[in-house]
Structure formats: C-alpha cells, structure tokens
Coordinates of C-alpha atoms in Angstrom, one line a residue:
M1 CA 37.5 86.6 126.2
S2 CA 35.6 89.1 128.4
A3 CA 36.9 89.3 131.9
D4 CA 33.4 88.8 133.4
K5 CA 32.6 85.6 131.6
P6 CA 33.9 82.2 132.7
M7 CA 35.6 79.9 130.2
R8 CA 33.1 77.5 128.8
A9 CA 35.0 75.3 126.4
D10 CA 32.6 72.4 126.9
K11 CA 29.4 74.4 127.1
P12 CA 27.2 74.2 123.9
A13 CA 26.3 77.6 122.6
S14 CA 22.7 76.5 122.1
D15 CA 22.1 75.1 125.5
P16 CA 19.0 76.8 126.9
G17 CA 19.3 78.6 130.2
D18 CA 23.1 79.1 129.7
E19 CA 23.2 82.5 131.4
V20 CA 21.1 81.3 134.4
L21 CA 23.3 78.3 134.9
E22 CA 26.4 80.3 134.4
N23 CA 25.3 82.7 137.2
E24 CA 24.5 79.8 139.5
F25 CA 27.9 78.3 138.7
R26 CA 29.9 81.4 139.4
A27 CA 28.0 82.0 142.7
M28 CA 28.8 78.5 143.9
F29 CA 32.5 78.4 143.0
A30 CA 33.5 81.9 144.2
E31 CA 32.1 85.2 145.3
R32 CA 29.4 86.6 142.9
S33 CA 31.7 89.5 141.9
E34 CA 34.4 87.2 140.7
T35 CA 34.9 85.2 137.6
V36 CA 35.9 81.6 137.9
R37 CA 38.0 79.8 135.3
M38 CA 37.5 76.0 135.5
A39 CA 38.8 72.9 133.9
T40 CA 36.2 71.7 131.4
A41 CA 35.3 68.5 133.0
P42 CA 34.3 69.9 136.5
Y43 CA 32.3 72.6 134.8
A44 CA 30.3 70.2 132.8
S45 CA 29.7 68.0 135.8
V46 CA 28.5 70.8 137.9
R47 CA 26.2 72.1 135.2
Q48 CA 24.6 68.7 135.1
R49 CA 24.2 68.7 138.9
I50 CA 22.6 72.1 138.9
A51 CA 20.1 71.1 136.2
A52 CA 19.3 67.9 138.1
A53 CA 18.9 69.7 141.4
R54 CA 16.6 72.3 139.8
R55 CA 14.4 69.6 138.3
K56 CA 14.2 67.9 141.7
R57 CA 13.4 71.2 143.4
R58 CA 10.5 71.7 141.0
L59 CA 9.2 68.3 141.8
R60 CA 9.6 68.9 145.5
L61 CA 7.7 72.2 145.2
G62 CA 4.8 70.2 143.8
S63 CA 4.4 68.5 147.1
A64 CA 1.8 70.3 149.2
G65 CA 3.4 69.1 152.5
V66 CA 6.8 70.4 151.7
A67 CA 5.5 73.6 150.2
F68 CA 3.5 74.2 153.3
A69 CA 6.4 73.6 155.6
V70 CA 8.6 76.0 153.6
A71 CA 5.9 78.6 153.7
A72 CA 5.5 78.3 157.4
V73 CA 7.5 81.4 158.3
G74 CA 10.8 79.9 157.4
I75 CA 10.5 77.1 159.9
G76 CA 10.1 74.2 157.6
V77 CA 13.5 72.9 158.9
W78 CA 11.9 70.5 161.4
A79 CA 9.0 69.5 159.2
T80 CA 11.2 67.4 157.0
V81 CA 10.4 64.2 158.9
P82 CA 6.6 64.3 159.4
G83 CA 6.3 60.7 160.1
R84 CA 8.0 61.0 163.5
H85 CA 5.9 63.9 164.5
Q86 CA 2.6 62.3 163.3
A87 CA 3.3 59.3 165.5
A88 CA 2.7 61.4 168.6
V89 CA -0.3 63.3 167.4
A90 CA -3.8 62.7 168.5
P91 CA -6.2 62.6 166.8
T92 CA -4.3 61.1 163.9
T93 CA -5.0 62.8 160.6
T94 CA -3.1 63.7 157.4
T95 CA -4.3 67.3 157.3
P96 CA -2.5 70.3 158.8
A97 CA -3.7 71.7 162.1
S98 CA -6.9 73.7 161.8
G99 CA -8.9 76.0 164.0
A100 CA -7.7 78.8 166.3
P101 CA -6.2 78.2 169.8
A102 CA -7.9 80.0 172.7
K103 CA -4.6 81.4 174.0
Y104 CA -0.9 81.2 174.0
L105 CA 1.3 81.0 177.1
Y106 CA 5.0 81.4 177.8
A107 CA 6.9 78.2 178.9
D108 CA 6.0 79.0 182.5
G109 CA 2.4 77.9 181.7
R110 CA 0.9 81.0 183.3
T111 CA 1.9 84.2 181.5
E112 CA -0.1 84.9 178.4
I113 CA 1.6 85.9 175.1
P114 CA -0.1 88.9 173.5
A115 CA -1.1 88.8 169.8
G116 CA 1.9 89.4 167.6
P117 CA 5.0 87.7 166.1
L118 CA 5.5 85.1 168.8
Q119 CA 1.9 83.9 168.4
Q120 CA 2.3 83.8 164.7
A121 CA 5.5 81.8 164.9
A122 CA 4.1 79.3 167.3
L123 CA 1.0 78.8 165.1
A124 CA 3.1 78.4 162.0
W125 CA 5.1 75.7 163.8
L126 CA 2.0 73.9 164.9
R127 CA 0.6 74.0 161.4
A128 CA 3.8 72.3 160.2
N129 CA 4.0 69.7 163.0
Y130 CA 0.5 69.1 164.5
H131 CA -2.3 67.4 162.7
G132 CA -5.5 68.0 164.5
D133 CA -8.1 70.7 165.6
L134 CA -6.6 73.5 167.6
S135 CA -10.0 75.2 168.3
G136 CA -10.2 76.2 172.0
L137 CA -6.9 74.7 173.0
T138 CA -4.2 76.5 175.1
V139 CA -0.8 76.5 173.5
V140 CA 2.1 76.4 176.0
T141 CA 5.1 77.5 174.0
T142 CA 8.8 77.0 174.7
F143 CA 9.3 80.8 174.7
D144 CA 11.0 82.0 177.9
Q145 CA 10.1 85.5 179.1
G146 CA 13.7 86.4 180.1
A147 CA 15.2 85.0 176.9
Q148 CA 12.6 86.8 174.8
A149 CA 13.4 90.0 176.5
A150 CA 17.0 89.5 175.7
A151 CA 16.3 88.6 172.1
N152 CA 14.2 91.8 171.6
V153 CA 17.3 94.0 171.8
S154 CA 17.9 93.4 168.1
P155 CA 17.8 96.8 166.3
G156 CA 16.7 97.6 162.8
D157 CA 17.2 94.9 160.1
S158 CA 18.6 92.2 162.2
G159 CA 17.4 88.9 163.6
V160 CA 18.1 87.0 166.8
A161 CA 17.3 83.4 167.7
V162 CA 17.9 81.8 171.1
V163 CA 17.8 78.1 171.4
D164 CA 18.3 75.6 174.3
P165 CA 20.9 73.2 172.9
R166 CA 20.0 70.5 175.3
T167 CA 16.3 70.2 174.2
G168 CA 15.9 72.1 170.9
A169 CA 13.5 74.5 172.6
V170 CA 13.3 77.9 171.0
L171 CA 13.5 80.3 173.9
G172 CA 13.4 83.7 172.2
L173 CA 13.0 85.3 168.8
G174 CA 13.8 88.9 167.9
G175 CA 13.5 91.0 164.9
A176 CA 13.9 89.4 161.5
W177 CA 14.8 85.9 162.9
D178 CA 13.2 84.2 159.8
T179 CA 15.1 86.1 157.1
P180 CA 17.4 83.9 155.0
L181 CA 20.9 85.4 154.6
P182 CA 24.2 84.1 153.1
V183 CA 25.8 82.2 155.9
A184 CA 29.4 83.1 154.8
D185 CA 32.1 82.0 157.3
L186 CA 29.5 80.2 159.4
M187 CA 30.0 77.2 157.1
K188 CA 33.7 76.8 158.1
P189 CA 33.0 75.1 161.5
I190 CA 30.9 72.5 159.7
V191 CA 33.9 71.9 157.4
L192 CA 36.0 71.5 160.6
A193 CA 33.4 69.0 162.0
A194 CA 33.4 66.9 158.8
A195 CA 37.2 66.8 158.9
F196 CA 37.4 66.0 162.7
Q197 CA 34.9 63.2 162.2
T198 CA 37.4 61.3 159.9
G199 CA 39.8 61.0 162.8
H200 CA 42.6 62.3 160.6
Y201 CA 42.6 65.9 161.8
T202 CA 42.7 67.9 165.1
P203 CA 42.6 71.7 165.9
D204 CA 46.4 71.5 165.6
S205 CA 46.5 70.0 162.1
K206 CA 48.1 72.3 159.6
E207 CA 47.1 73.6 156.2
P208 CA 48.6 76.1 153.8
L209 CA 47.7 79.7 154.2
D210 CA 48.7 81.0 150.8
A211 CA 46.5 79.8 147.8
Q212 CA 48.8 81.5 145.3
N213 CA 51.6 79.1 146.2
H214 CA 49.4 76.2 147.2
P215 CA 46.5 75.9 144.7
V216 CA 43.4 73.8 145.3
Y217 CA 42.1 71.2 142.8
W218 CA 38.7 69.7 142.2
P219 CA 37.8 66.9 141.6
T220 CA 40.4 65.2 143.7
G221 CA 43.3 64.0 141.5
S222 CA 42.8 66.8 138.9
E223 CA 46.2 68.4 139.5
K224 CA 46.7 70.1 136.1
N225 CA 44.1 72.8 136.3
P226 CA 43.7 74.5 139.7
L227 CA 40.6 76.4 140.7
T228 CA 41.1 80.1 139.8
Y229 CA 39.1 83.3 139.8
M230 CA 39.3 86.7 138.2
S231 CA 39.6 90.0 140.1
G232 CA 39.6 92.9 137.7
N233 CA 41.9 91.8 134.9
Q234 CA 44.0 89.5 137.0
Q235 CA 43.7 85.8 137.5
F236 CA 44.3 84.3 141.0
N237 CA 44.2 80.9 142.6
W238 CA 40.9 80.3 144.3
P239 CA 39.6 80.9 147.0
P240 CA 39.6 84.7 147.3
E241 CA 40.7 86.2 150.6
S242 CA 39.5 89.3 152.5
P243 CA 42.0 92.2 152.2
S244 CA 42.0 92.4 156.0
T245 CA 43.4 88.8 156.2
T246 CA 47.2 88.7 156.4
I247 CA 48.6 86.0 154.1
H248 CA 52.0 84.5 154.2
D249 CA 53.5 81.4 152.6
I250 CA 53.3 79.3 155.7
D251 CA 51.2 76.5 157.1
V252 CA 48.9 77.3 160.0
T253 CA 46.9 75.2 162.5
L254 CA 43.2 75.0 162.0
T255 CA 42.7 77.0 165.1
Q256 CA 45.0 79.7 163.8
A257 CA 43.1 79.6 160.5
A258 CA 39.8 80.1 162.3
E259 CA 41.2 83.0 164.3
S260 CA 42.5 84.8 161.2
G261 CA 39.4 84.2 159.1
A262 CA 41.4 82.9 156.2
N263 CA 39.6 80.9 153.5
E264 CA 42.5 78.9 152.0
P265 CA 43.1 76.4 154.9
F266 CA 39.4 75.6 154.9
A267 CA 39.3 75.2 151.1
Q268 CA 42.2 72.8 151.4
L269 CA 40.5 70.9 154.1
E270 CA 37.1 70.7 152.4
L271 CA 38.7 69.5 149.1
A272 CA 41.0 66.9 150.8
A273 CA 40.5 63.4 149.5
D274 CA 39.3 62.1 152.9
V275 CA 36.7 64.9 153.4
G276 CA 35.2 66.4 150.2
P277 CA 32.3 68.8 149.5
S278 CA 29.8 65.9 149.6
A279 CA 30.7 65.0 153.2
V280 CA 30.4 68.6 154.3
Y281 CA 27.1 68.9 152.5
Q282 CA 25.6 65.8 154.0
L283 CA 26.8 66.7 157.5
A284 CA 25.3 70.2 157.1
M285 CA 21.9 68.7 156.3
R286 CA 22.1 66.2 159.2
M287 CA 22.8 69.2 161.5
G288 CA 19.7 71.0 160.2
M289 CA 20.3 72.9 157.0
P290 CA 17.5 72.1 154.6
K291 CA 18.3 70.6 151.3
S292 CA 16.1 73.1 149.6
S293 CA 18.1 76.1 150.9
P294 CA 19.1 78.6 148.2
E295 CA 22.7 78.3 146.9
F296 CA 23.2 75.1 148.9
F297 CA 25.1 72.5 146.8
P298 CA 28.0 70.0 147.4
V299 CA 30.6 72.0 145.4
P300 CA 33.8 73.7 146.4
A301 CA 32.3 77.1 147.2
L302 CA 30.2 75.5 149.9
V303 CA 33.0 76.5 152.2
L304 CA 32.5 80.1 151.3
G305 CA 28.9 80.0 152.7
M306 CA 26.8 81.0 149.7
A307 CA 23.9 79.0 151.2
Q308 CA 21.2 81.1 152.7
E309 CA 19.7 80.3 156.1
T310 CA 17.8 82.1 158.8
P311 CA 19.2 83.0 162.3
L312 CA 16.9 80.3 163.8
T313 CA 18.2 77.7 161.5
M314 CA 21.8 78.5 162.3
A315 CA 21.1 78.6 166.0
S316 CA 19.7 75.1 165.7
V317 CA 22.6 73.9 163.6
Y318 CA 25.2 75.3 166.0
A319 CA 23.3 73.9 169.0
T320 CA 24.6 70.5 167.8
F321 CA 28.1 71.6 168.6
D322 CA 27.0 72.8 172.1
N323 CA 25.1 69.6 172.9
G324 CA 28.0 67.3 172.4
G325 CA 27.1 66.3 168.8
I326 CA 23.4 65.5 169.5
R327 CA 20.9 67.4 167.4
H328 CA 17.4 68.2 168.5
D329 CA 14.8 69.4 166.1
P330 CA 13.9 72.9 167.1
R331 CA 10.4 73.3 168.6
M332 CA 8.3 76.2 169.7
V333 CA 5.5 74.4 171.5
G334 CA 5.8 72.4 174.7
Q335 CA 2.3 71.1 174.9
L336 CA -1.4 71.6 174.0
L337 CA -3.9 71.8 176.8
A338 CA -7.7 71.3 176.7
A339 CA -10.1 73.8 178.2
N340 CA -10.2 71.8 181.5
G341 CA -6.4 71.8 181.7
G342 CA -5.9 68.3 180.5
N343 CA -3.0 67.4 178.2
V344 CA -3.9 67.0 174.6
W345 CA -0.5 66.7 172.9
M346 CA 3.2 67.0 173.6
P347 CA 5.7 67.0 170.7
P348 CA 8.1 64.1 170.7
D349 CA 11.8 64.6 171.3
T350 CA 13.2 64.2 167.8
S351 CA 16.9 64.0 168.4
A352 CA 19.9 62.1 166.9
R353 CA 23.6 62.0 167.3
V354 CA 25.3 63.4 164.2
L355 CA 28.8 64.2 165.6
S356 CA 30.9 62.5 168.2
Q357 CA 31.4 64.2 171.6
G358 CA 35.1 64.6 170.7
T359 CA 34.3 66.4 167.4
A360 CA 31.8 68.7 169.1
D361 CA 34.3 69.6 171.8
Q362 CA 37.1 70.2 169.3
V363 CA 34.9 72.6 167.2
T364 CA 33.8 74.6 170.2
A365 CA 37.4 74.8 171.4
V366 CA 38.4 76.3 168.0
L367 CA 35.5 78.7 168.1
H368 CA 36.4 79.9 171.6
A369 CA 39.8 80.8 170.3
Q370 CA 38.3 82.5 167.2
L371 CA 35.9 84.6 169.4
F372 CA 38.6 86.2 171.5
N373 CA 42.0 85.7 169.8
G374 CA 41.4 87.2 166.3
P375 CA 39.5 89.9 164.5
T376 CA 36.2 88.5 165.7
V377 CA 36.9 90.1 169.1
I378 CA 36.1 93.5 167.5
G379 CA 32.4 93.3 168.2
V380 CA 32.6 91.5 171.6
N381 CA 35.2 93.5 173.4
S382 CA 32.4 94.6 175.9
I383 CA 32.6 91.1 177.4
A384 CA 34.9 91.2 180.4
A385 CA 37.8 88.8 180.5
A386 CA 36.4 87.2 183.6
D387 CA 33.1 86.4 181.8
R388 CA 34.6 84.8 178.7
S389 CA 35.0 81.3 180.0
G390 CA 32.8 78.8 178.2
L391 CA 31.8 81.2 175.4
W392 CA 32.4 80.3 171.8
A393 CA 31.2 81.7 168.5
A394 CA 31.8 82.1 164.8
A395 CA 31.5 85.3 162.9
G396 CA 31.3 86.0 159.2
A397 CA 30.1 88.1 156.3
P398 CA 30.0 87.5 152.5
S399 CA 32.2 89.7 150.3
S400 CA 29.1 91.7 149.3
E401 CA 28.7 92.6 152.9
E402 CA 24.9 92.1 152.5
A403 CA 24.8 90.2 155.8
A404 CA 26.8 89.9 159.0
W405 CA 26.7 87.0 161.4
L406 CA 27.8 86.0 164.9
T407 CA 26.6 82.7 166.2
G408 CA 27.6 80.7 169.2
G409 CA 26.8 80.2 172.9
D410 CA 27.7 78.6 176.2
A411 CA 26.6 75.5 178.1
H412 CA 23.0 76.8 178.3
Y413 CA 22.2 78.9 175.3
V414 CA 23.0 79.2 171.6
V415 CA 22.4 82.6 170.1
S416 CA 22.5 83.4 166.4
V417 CA 22.5 87.0 165.2
G418 CA 22.1 87.8 161.5
A419 CA 22.3 91.5 160.7
F420 CA 21.5 93.0 157.3
S421 CA 20.2 96.1 155.6
K422 CA 17.6 96.5 152.9
T423 CA 16.8 99.1 150.3
S424 CA 13.4 100.7 150.2
A425 CA 12.5 98.4 147.3
G426 CA 13.4 95.3 149.4
P427 CA 16.7 93.8 148.2
L428 CA 19.6 93.5 150.5
R429 CA 22.3 96.2 150.3
P430 CA 25.9 96.3 151.5
M431 CA 26.2 97.2 155.1
G432 CA 29.7 98.6 154.6
D433 CA 31.5 100.3 151.8
D434 CA 34.8 98.2 151.6
H435 CA 33.1 95.1 150.2
H436 CA 35.6 92.5 151.5
G437 CA 33.5 90.5 154.0
G438 CA 35.1 88.2 156.5
V439 CA 35.0 87.6 160.2
D440 CA 35.9 91.1 161.2
I441 CA 32.9 92.5 159.3
G442 CA 30.6 89.9 160.8
S443 CA 31.7 90.8 164.3
E444 CA 31.6 94.5 163.6
Y445 CA 27.9 94.5 162.7
A446 CA 26.5 91.5 164.6
G447 CA 29.0 91.1 167.5
S448 CA 27.7 93.8 169.8
I449 CA 24.1 92.5 169.5
W450 CA 25.3 89.0 170.3
A451 CA 27.4 90.2 173.2
D452 CA 24.4 92.1 174.6
V453 CA 22.0 89.2 174.3
M454 CA 24.4 86.7 175.8
G455 CA 25.2 89.1 178.6
R456 CA 21.5 89.4 179.5
L457 CA 21.0 85.7 179.3
R458 CA 24.0 84.9 181.6
T459 CA 23.1 87.6 184.1
R460 CA 19.6 86.2 184.6
D461 CA 21.1 82.8 185.4

C-alpha cells in the first residue's frame, strides 16, 4: 500500500467523495502531511460523522440569518443566539439593521472614529445583532483609543484582538484580526479545562510523555489497534511531536507538559474515559468557538488544533479563563444614540458561566508557567521579570507553520495575536523552513507582537 494513503479496509471502493472524505479524515486525526492508519471501526464511524456534519452544514448555509452572521466580517460568533439580542432591540423587527449611522465614536463617547476598518467592523457587528433603522444614529463603540493604538502595532500579515474579559467589550483590533487560522496548540488549554471540570485532574496530575511506549486508543476500550501515523516510510504511534520537544519515557505533570509543548500528555488526557473528544468539543463551543468552524469536529485530532479561528474569536474564548469561568459574548457597540443624544439601544449583557472558578484559576496558573518556564519564553523575553506577575498565555503553531499564535492576558485584558504569511496568490505559506510547528514557533513569530501590545496596555494603566 502506498505510504501516503491511509488503510481503508472498510471503505467501499465505489463510495462517492472518497478522496475528499479521506483528506478530511487525515486532517482531523493528525497533521495533514502525515498518513494515519486506523482500526476499521473508528474510521467508518468518523466517515459517517463527517458526511452527516457536511449535510448539516449545507442545511445551515441555507439559513439567511446564519449565512449573514458568518459573512459579517468573521464576527458571527456572537450572532448564534439572536433571540437574546432581539429581546433588547427597539423597534422589534426580524430584518437586519438598515440605513447608515451619522457617526461612530470611541468608547469615551466624544472622539469620532474616522472611516476605515473600525467603522466597518462596528457596522458588521450591528447588522448581525441590531434589528432596526440606523439612519442618523450615533454609534458609541466599545473601542478604546489607547487599546486601539496598542493593537495597531501588528506588522504585515498578522492580526491582533484586545478584549475586556470582564464585559466582553472589544477594545482594539489590529491588522488581519478577522482571518481564520489553524489554532494549533491553543486547543490544549481547552482540553485542560475539560479535564479539570471533571474534578479528577489538577495541574499536578501526570500523563505519559512518550507515545511510542504509551500508545493512545480510540474509541475508549479499543486497546488492540492504537492510533498511528506514517512519517516517510515509518509508522509511529500517534500523536506526532515537534522535533524541538525532548521526549523521554517518563510521566510528566500537566504543567510540565504545557511548558514543554508536548502533544502526547494532552492526547492521553483528551482520550481518557472521563474526558473524551466530545466533552472538549462541547466546551470549546460553549466558550465561543462556532460549530461551523472549518476542521472543527469531536475527534482525537481536535487536541492538535486543526480548527480554524480568528484572533478575535480566540481572544473571546480565552477571556473565559481570565474572567473566572464566565463567558461574555464579544460586543463592539456600547449604545446607539439619537440625534438629540437620547439613548436608542444598548446591547444586553449576554453572559454565562461555563467553567468553575477553580478550573479557570488552574488553567491560567498552568499558562503562566508555560509562558515563562518553557520554549514559549523565546518571544516574550523582552518582558522584565518584575513585570511578569499576573501574565499568562498559550503559544502554538501547526506543523505546516502556516500560522503562529500567542494568546493570553492579565486581570484587565486578553490579547490574541495570530501571525501568518500569504503568497501573492492568496493561500497561506509556511512562515519558517523547518516545518515542525509547536509552542516555540508560535512564540517566535507572534510572541514579540503580544509582548509589545501587552506592554503598551499595562503602561497606560
């Protein structure tokens, strides 16, 4: 059998769309460049899930409301519960916002925002959340001048989003903040949260570091055929590891696993009988990752972060950690004012507790250690030791190195940086030439931007 084809003993040769499904399958179970060899039953089950998900997606795309929200400059995340927003809208109508506002103001209510990306972002948010006539109204946004100035430091093909975790207010947007990118290692803290929520794990719980001596199995109880992948002509136990990650046949704490950037401990955790991909998937959605996100499915490779999200989405998701487990839907508008200055509308506070306070505190403690005690520190060394208290973040990059992330914050801000590079024709291209991904690559390309933005934000306070 060819090394670049997965074994498909249970896959009918005449099944239409085989090649497309095969590519989706490989992408979900391991890095795209690797070949996965699976036991037949899981493969058939996942193919059925993929086909069902794609049918549902086509049905969803037939809905004008969802299609509009997705099209709204990548900010359809908070338009998934229109009923709650409509309840506070006056006048009540089922049609999207119409008309053109007279002007847009920063959150101070005095300084006007010039025409450009911020106006466009606020208008897109209103069209997804407000149902009335905007003609002649003044839009008071949530954008903060100082935070916006800090976010604007993003160079080239990178995006920055700054969110207030206590309210969900979007304070600043820089560069390509609405470009979806593979989230890579940024999925691991969500795996940690799902595990901590069970009450069976703590940051000091231990998992194996070496997949070759401690294989993972899926579904739970299928202990004859471990998950494997092909690299070149060799077969290895899944998951793949970055060459920069030192692997020994030992057990490590979850904090140590986060510091090192290893995949195996998190794969073991995700596939544990009391956690599971479905629990991680459901939690990720409750924290703000849209169900319609590309490559987002409840399968083992969820832990490798194949799902694609924007910097704004990940800032909002991570804000839940910072806010003690309470999620606020992100918002870009504080209120709408009439020509005479009277209040026309204020968006409701759409929030919900999705994690316990203890779980949120445990995750941020792990991410503080990751930020400064492992290879993630590469990109944030400019932060003085005296200024590191209270800071936490996760870094990551897929093996393709088509994206690099650093996302985290302090008690007042959550900043998400997604860096990438595009070819002249538009597709993403590798940012480095070693093609191994991992937390060190994420920090190398996104860390300095994040450190700069956080430094500016903390200085102004």
